[in-house]
Amino acid sequence: MLRLKPNQWDAQKQKAKGSSELSQNINELISTQRSKCISSFNELIKRDVAFSIQDLVLLIKGEEKPEIGWLELFDKHLEHMKSRVGVDYSSSTVRRYMSSRLIPVAIFIR
């Protein structure tokens, strides 16, 4: 871990003061991390999907969350529908969705 004393930090420039090896290493690390953050942010923008700060952090760390597949998304929506029976959906609508999940949708997606 690299450490500086408070008087070795330039708060206005957001970098280590001086030209010592420690200052150069810290400033290089900051520059590298800043570049990685910017390129990760730009990558998420290019994907043209909504993302959160957690998504950005995961991408920077190289730990992207796996994309959800169509069947998983369908199942998630079906669970949501089941929880909303009588409010937004009727039980017969949920049954129709459940029956389409069993064969037609699964065959189509594979």
Coordinates of N, CA, C and O in Angstrom, one line a residue:
M1 N 0.8 -1.2 0.0 CA 0.0 0.0 0.0 C 0.9 1.2 0.0 O 1.9 1.3 0.7
L2 N 0.5 2.2 -0.8 CA 1.3 3.4 -0.9 C 0.6 4.5 0.0 O -0.6 4.6 0.0
R3 N 1.5 5.2 0.8 CA 1.0 6.2 1.7 C 1.7 7.5 1.6 O 2.9 7.4 1.3
L4 N 1.0 8.5 1.8 CA 1.6 9.9 1.8 C 1.3 10.6 3.1 O 0.2 10.3 3.7
K5 N 2.1 11.5 3.5 CA 1.7 12.4 4.6 C 0.8 13.5 4.0 O 0.9 13.8 2.8
P6 N -0.1 14.1 4.8 CA -1.0 15.1 4.2 C -0.3 16.2 3.5 O -0.8 16.7 2.5
N7 N 0.9 16.6 4.0 CA 1.6 17.7 3.3 C 2.3 17.3 2.0 O 2.8 18.2 1.3
Q8 N 2.2 16.0 1.6 CA 2.8 15.6 0.4 C 1.7 15.5 -0.7 O 2.0 15.0 -1.8
W9 N 0.5 15.9 -0.4 CA -0.7 15.7 -1.3 C -1.1 17.1 -1.7 O -1.3 18.0 -0.9
D10 N -1.3 17.3 -3.0 CA -1.8 18.5 -3.6 C -3.3 18.3 -3.8 O -3.7 17.7 -4.8
A11 N -4.1 18.9 -2.9 CA -5.6 18.7 -3.0 C -6.2 19.3 -4.2 O -7.2 18.8 -4.8
Q12 N -5.6 20.5 -4.6 CA -6.2 21.2 -5.8 C -6.0 20.4 -7.1 O -6.8 20.3 -7.9
K13 N -4.8 19.8 -7.2 CA -4.4 19.1 -8.4 C -4.8 17.6 -8.3 O -4.7 16.8 -9.3
Q14 N -5.2 17.2 -7.1 CA -5.5 15.8 -6.9 C -4.4 14.8 -7.3 O -4.6 13.8 -7.9
K15 N -3.2 15.1 -6.8 CA -2.1 14.3 -7.1 C -1.0 14.5 -6.0 O -1.0 15.5 -5.3
A16 N 0.0 13.6 -6.0 CA 1.1 13.7 -5.0 C 2.0 14.8 -5.4 O 2.3 15.0 -6.6
K17 N 2.5 15.5 -4.4 CA 3.5 16.6 -4.7 C 4.9 16.0 -4.9 O 5.2 15.0 -4.4
G18 N 5.7 16.8 -5.6 CA 7.1 16.4 -5.8 C 7.4 15.5 -6.9 O 6.5 15.1 -7.6
S19 N 8.7 15.1 -7.0 CA 9.1 14.2 -8.0 C 9.8 13.0 -7.5 O 10.6 12.4 -8.2
S20 N 9.6 12.7 -6.2 CA 10.2 11.5 -5.7 C 9.6 10.2 -6.3 O 8.6 10.3 -7.0
E21 N 10.3 9.1 -6.2 CA 9.8 7.9 -6.8 C 8.4 7.5 -6.2 O 7.5 7.1 -7.0
L22 N 8.2 7.7 -4.9 CA 6.9 7.5 -4.3 C 5.8 8.3 -5.0 O 4.7 7.8 -5.4
S23 N 6.1 9.6 -5.1 CA 5.1 10.5 -5.8 C 4.8 10.1 -7.2 O 3.6 10.1 -7.6
Q24 N 5.8 9.8 -7.9 CA 5.6 9.3 -9.3 C 4.8 8.1 -9.4 O 3.9 7.9 -10.2
N25 N 5.1 7.1 -8.5 CA 4.3 5.8 -8.5 C 2.8 6.1 -8.2 O 1.9 5.5 -8.8
I26 N 2.6 7.0 -7.2 CA 1.2 7.3 -6.8 C 0.5 8.0 -7.9 O -0.6 7.6 -8.3
N27 N 1.1 8.9 -8.5 CA 0.5 9.7 -9.6 C 0.2 8.8 -10.8 O -0.8 8.9 -11.5
E28 N 1.1 7.9 -11.1 CA 0.9 6.9 -12.2 C -0.2 6.0 -11.9 O -1.1 5.7 -12.8
L29 N -0.3 5.5 -10.7 CA -1.4 4.7 -10.3 C -2.8 5.4 -10.4 O -3.7 4.9 -10.9
I30 N -2.8 6.7 -9.9 CA -4.0 7.5 -10.0 C -4.4 7.7 -11.5 O -5.6 7.5 -11.9
S31 N -3.4 7.9 -12.3 CA -3.7 8.1 -13.8 C -4.2 6.9 -14.4 O -5.2 6.9 -15.2
T32 N -3.7 5.7 -14.1 CA -4.1 4.5 -14.6 C -5.5 4.2 -14.2 O -6.4 3.8 -15.0
Q33 N -5.8 4.4 -12.9 CA -7.2 4.1 -12.4 C -8.2 5.0 -13.0 O -9.3 4.6 -13.3
R34 N -7.8 6.3 -13.2 CA -8.7 7.3 -13.8 C -9.0 6.9 -15.2 O -10.2 6.9 -15.6
S35 N -8.0 6.4 -15.9 CA -8.2 6.0 -17.3 C -9.1 4.8 -17.4 O -10.0 4.7 -18.2
K36 N -8.9 3.8 -16.4 CA -9.7 2.6 -16.4 C -11.2 3.0 -16.1 O -12.1 2.4 -16.7
C37 N -11.4 3.9 -15.2 CA -12.8 4.3 -14.8 C -13.5 5.0 -16.1 O -14.6 4.7 -16.3
I38 N -12.8 5.8 -16.7 CA -13.3 6.5 -17.9 C -13.6 5.5 -19.0 O -14.7 5.6 -19.6
S39 N -12.7 4.6 -19.3 CA -13.0 3.6 -20.4 C -14.1 2.7 -20.0 O -14.9 2.3 -20.9
S40 N -14.2 2.3 -18.7 CA -15.3 1.4 -18.3 C -16.6 2.1 -18.4 O -17.6 1.6 -18.9
F41 N -16.7 3.4 -18.0 CA -17.9 4.2 -18.1 C -18.3 4.3 -19.6 O -19.4 4.1 -20.0
N42 N -17.3 4.6 -20.5 CA -17.6 4.7 -21.9 C -18.1 3.4 -22.5 O -19.0 3.4 -23.3
E43 N -17.6 2.3 -22.0 CA -18.0 0.9 -22.5 C -19.5 0.7 -22.1 O -20.3 0.3 -22.9
L44 N -19.9 1.1 -20.9 CA -21.3 1.0 -20.5 C -22.2 1.9 -21.3 O -23.3 1.5 -21.6
I45 N -21.7 3.1 -21.6 CA -22.5 4.0 -22.4 C -22.7 3.4 -23.8 O -23.8 3.5 -24.4
K46 N -21.7 2.8 -24.4 CA -21.8 2.2 -25.7 C -22.8 1.1 -25.8 O -23.4 0.8 -26.8
R47 N -22.9 0.4 -24.7 CA -23.9 -0.8 -24.6 C -25.3 -0.3 -24.7 O -26.2 -1.1 -25.0
D48 N -25.6 1.0 -24.5 CA -26.9 1.6 -24.6 C -27.9 0.9 -23.8 O -29.0 0.6 -24.3
V49 N -27.6 0.6 -22.5 CA -28.5 0.0 -21.6 C -28.4 0.8 -20.3 O -27.3 1.3 -20.0
A50 N -29.4 0.7 -19.5 CA -29.3 1.4 -18.2 C -28.3 0.7 -17.3 O -28.2 -0.6 -17.3
F51 N -27.6 1.4 -16.5 CA -26.6 0.8 -15.6 C -26.5 1.7 -14.3 O -26.9 2.8 -14.3
S52 N -26.0 1.1 -13.3 CA -25.8 1.7 -12.0 C -24.4 1.9 -11.7 O -23.5 1.3 -12.4
I53 N -24.1 2.6 -10.6 CA -22.7 2.7 -10.2 C -22.1 1.4 -9.8 O -20.9 1.1 -10.0
Q54 N -22.9 0.5 -9.3 CA -22.5 -0.9 -9.0 C -22.0 -1.6 -10.2 O -21.0 -2.3 -10.2
D55 N -22.7 -1.4 -11.3 CA -22.3 -2.0 -12.6 C -21.0 -1.5 -13.0 O -20.1 -2.2 -13.5
L56 N -20.7 -0.2 -12.9 CA -19.5 0.4 -13.2 C -18.3 -0.1 -12.4 O -17.3 -0.5 -12.9
V57 N -18.6 -0.2 -11.1 CA -17.5 -0.8 -10.2 C -17.2 -2.2 -10.5 O -16.0 -2.6 -10.6
L58 N -18.2 -3.0 -10.8 CA -18.0 -4.4 -11.2 C -17.2 -4.5 -12.5 O -16.3 -5.3 -12.6
L59 N -17.5 -3.6 -13.5 CA -16.7 -3.6 -14.7 C -15.3 -3.2 -14.5 O -14.3 -3.8 -15.0
I60 N -15.1 -2.2 -13.7 CA -13.7 -1.8 -13.3 C -12.9 -2.9 -12.7 O -11.7 -3.1 -13.0
K61 N -13.6 -3.6 -11.8 CA -12.9 -4.7 -11.1 C -12.8 -6.0 -12.0 O -12.1 -6.9 -11.6
G62 N -13.5 -6.0 -13.1 CA -13.4 -7.2 -14.0 C -14.4 -8.3 -13.5 O -14.2 -9.4 -13.8
E63 N -15.4 -7.9 -12.7 CA -16.3 -8.8 -12.1 C -17.7 -8.6 -12.6 O -18.7 -8.5 -11.9
E64 N -17.9 -8.4 -13.9 CA -19.2 -8.1 -14.5 C -20.2 -9.1 -14.1 O -19.9 -10.3 -14.1
K65 N -21.4 -8.7 -13.8 CA -22.5 -9.7 -13.5 C -22.9 -10.3 -14.8 O -23.0 -9.7 -15.8
P66 N -23.2 -11.6 -14.7 CA -23.6 -12.3 -16.0 C -24.9 -11.8 -16.5 O -25.8 -11.4 -15.7
E67 N -25.0 -11.8 -17.8 CA -26.3 -11.3 -18.4 C -27.4 -12.4 -18.1 O -27.1 -13.6 -18.2
I68 N -28.6 -11.9 -17.9 CA -29.7 -12.9 -17.7 C -30.2 -13.4 -19.0 O -30.3 -12.6 -19.9
G69 N -30.5 -14.7 -19.1 CA -31.0 -15.3 -20.3 C -32.5 -15.0 -20.4 O -33.2 -14.6 -19.4
W70 N -33.1 -15.4 -21.6 CA -34.5 -15.1 -21.8 C -35.3 -16.0 -20.9 O -36.4 -15.5 -20.4
L71 N -35.0 -17.2 -20.7 CA -35.8 -18.1 -19.8 C -35.8 -17.6 -18.4 O -36.8 -17.6 -17.7
E72 N -34.6 -17.2 -17.9 CA -34.5 -16.6 -16.6 C -35.4 -15.4 -16.4 O -36.0 -15.2 -15.4
L73 N -35.3 -14.5 -17.4 CA -36.1 -13.3 -17.4 C -37.6 -13.6 -17.4 O -38.4 -13.0 -16.7
F74 N -38.0 -14.6 -18.3 CA -39.4 -15.0 -18.3 C -39.8 -15.5 -17.0 O -40.9 -15.2 -16.5
D75 N -39.0 -16.4 -16.3 CA -39.3 -16.9 -15.0 C -39.5 -15.8 -14.0 O -40.4 -15.9 -13.1
K76 N -38.6 -14.8 -14.0 CA -38.6 -13.7 -13.1 C -39.9 -12.9 -13.3 O -40.6 -12.6 -12.3
H77 N -40.3 -12.7 -14.5 CA -41.5 -12.0 -14.8 C -42.7 -12.8 -14.3 O -43.7 -12.3 -13.8
L78 N -42.7 -14.1 -14.5 CA -43.8 -15.0 -14.1 C -43.9 -15.0 -12.6 O -45.1 -14.9 -12.1
E79 N -42.8 -14.9 -11.9 CA -42.9 -14.8 -10.4 C -43.5 -13.5 -10.0 O -44.3 -13.4 -9.0
H80 N -43.2 -12.5 -10.7 CA -43.7 -11.1 -10.4 C -45.3 -11.2 -10.7 O -46.0 -10.7 -9.8
M81 N -45.7 -11.8 -11.8 CA -47.1 -11.9 -12.1 C -47.8 -12.7 -11.0 O -48.9 -12.3 -10.6
K82 N -47.2 -13.8 -10.5 CA -47.9 -14.6 -9.5 C -48.1 -13.7 -8.2 O -49.1 -13.9 -7.5
S83 N -47.1 -12.9 -7.9 CA -47.2 -12.1 -6.7 C -48.3 -11.0 -6.8 O -48.7 -10.4 -5.8
R84 N -48.7 -10.7 -8.1 CA -49.6 -9.6 -8.3 C -51.0 -10.1 -8.8 O -51.8 -9.3 -9.2
V85 N -51.3 -11.4 -8.6 CA -52.6 -11.9 -8.9 C -53.6 -11.2 -8.1 O -53.5 -11.1 -6.8
G86 N -54.7 -10.8 -8.7 CA -55.8 -10.1 -8.0 C -55.5 -8.6 -8.0 O -56.4 -7.8 -7.6
V87 N -54.3 -8.1 -8.3 CA -54.0 -6.7 -8.3 C -53.9 -6.2 -9.7 O -54.6 -5.4 -10.2
D88 N -52.9 -6.8 -10.4 CA -52.6 -6.4 -11.8 C -53.0 -7.6 -12.8 O -53.1 -7.3 -14.0
Y89 N -53.0 -8.8 -12.3 CA -53.2 -9.9 -13.2 C -54.2 -10.9 -12.6 O -54.4 -11.0 -11.4
S90 N -54.9 -11.6 -13.5 CA -55.9 -12.6 -13.0 C -55.2 -13.9 -13.0 O -54.1 -14.1 -13.6
S91 N -55.7 -14.8 -12.2 CA -55.1 -16.1 -12.1 C -55.1 -16.9 -13.4 O -54.2 -17.6 -13.7
S92 N -56.2 -16.6 -14.3 CA -56.2 -17.3 -15.6 C -55.1 -16.8 -16.5 O -54.5 -17.5 -17.2
T93 N -54.7 -15.5 -16.4 CA -53.6 -15.0 -17.2 C -52.3 -15.6 -16.7 O -51.5 -16.0 -17.6
V94 N -52.1 -15.7 -15.5 CA -50.9 -16.4 -14.9 C -50.8 -17.8 -15.4 O -49.7 -18.3 -15.8
R95 N -51.9 -18.5 -15.4 CA -51.9 -19.9 -15.8 C -51.6 -20.0 -17.3 O -50.8 -20.9 -17.7
R96 N -52.1 -19.1 -18.1 CA -51.7 -19.1 -19.5 C -50.2 -18.9 -19.7 O -49.6 -19.5 -20.5
Y97 N -49.7 -17.9 -19.0 CA -48.2 -17.7 -19.0 C -47.4 -18.9 -18.6 O -46.4 -19.3 -19.2
M98 N -47.9 -19.5 -17.5 CA -47.2 -20.7 -17.0 C -47.2 -21.9 -18.1 O -46.2 -22.5 -18.3
S99 N -48.4 -22.0 -18.7 CA -48.4 -23.1 -19.7 C -47.6 -22.8 -21.0 O -47.0 -23.7 -21.5
S100 N -47.5 -21.5 -21.3 CA -46.6 -21.2 -22.4 C -45.1 -21.3 -22.0 O -44.3 -21.6 -22.9
R101 N -44.8 -21.2 -20.8 CA -43.4 -21.4 -20.3 C -43.0 -22.8 -20.4 O -41.9 -23.2 -20.7
L102 N -44.0 -23.7 -20.2 CA -43.6 -25.2 -20.1 C -43.1 -25.7 -21.4 O -42.1 -26.4 -21.4
I103 N -43.7 -25.4 -22.5 CA -43.3 -26.0 -23.8 C -42.9 -24.9 -24.8 O -41.8 -24.8 -25.2
P104 N -43.9 -24.2 -25.3 CA -43.6 -23.3 -26.5 C -42.4 -22.3 -26.3 O -41.6 -22.2 -27.2
V105 N -42.4 -21.6 -25.3 CA -41.4 -20.6 -25.1 C -40.0 -21.2 -24.9 O -39.0 -20.8 -25.6
A106 N -39.9 -22.3 -24.2 CA -38.6 -23.0 -23.9 C -38.1 -23.6 -25.3 O -36.9 -23.5 -25.5
I107 N -39.0 -24.1 -26.1 CA -38.5 -24.7 -27.4 C -38.1 -23.5 -28.3 O -37.1 -23.6 -29.0
F108 N -38.8 -22.5 -28.3 CA -38.5 -21.3 -29.2 C -37.2 -20.7 -28.9 O -36.4 -20.4 -29.7
I109 N -36.9 -20.6 -27.6 CA -35.7 -19.9 -27.2 C -34.5 -20.7 -27.4 O -33.4 -20.2 -27.7
R110 N -34.6 -22.0 -27.2 CA -33.4 -22.9 -27.3 C -33.0 -22.9 -28.8 O -32.0 -22.8 -29.2

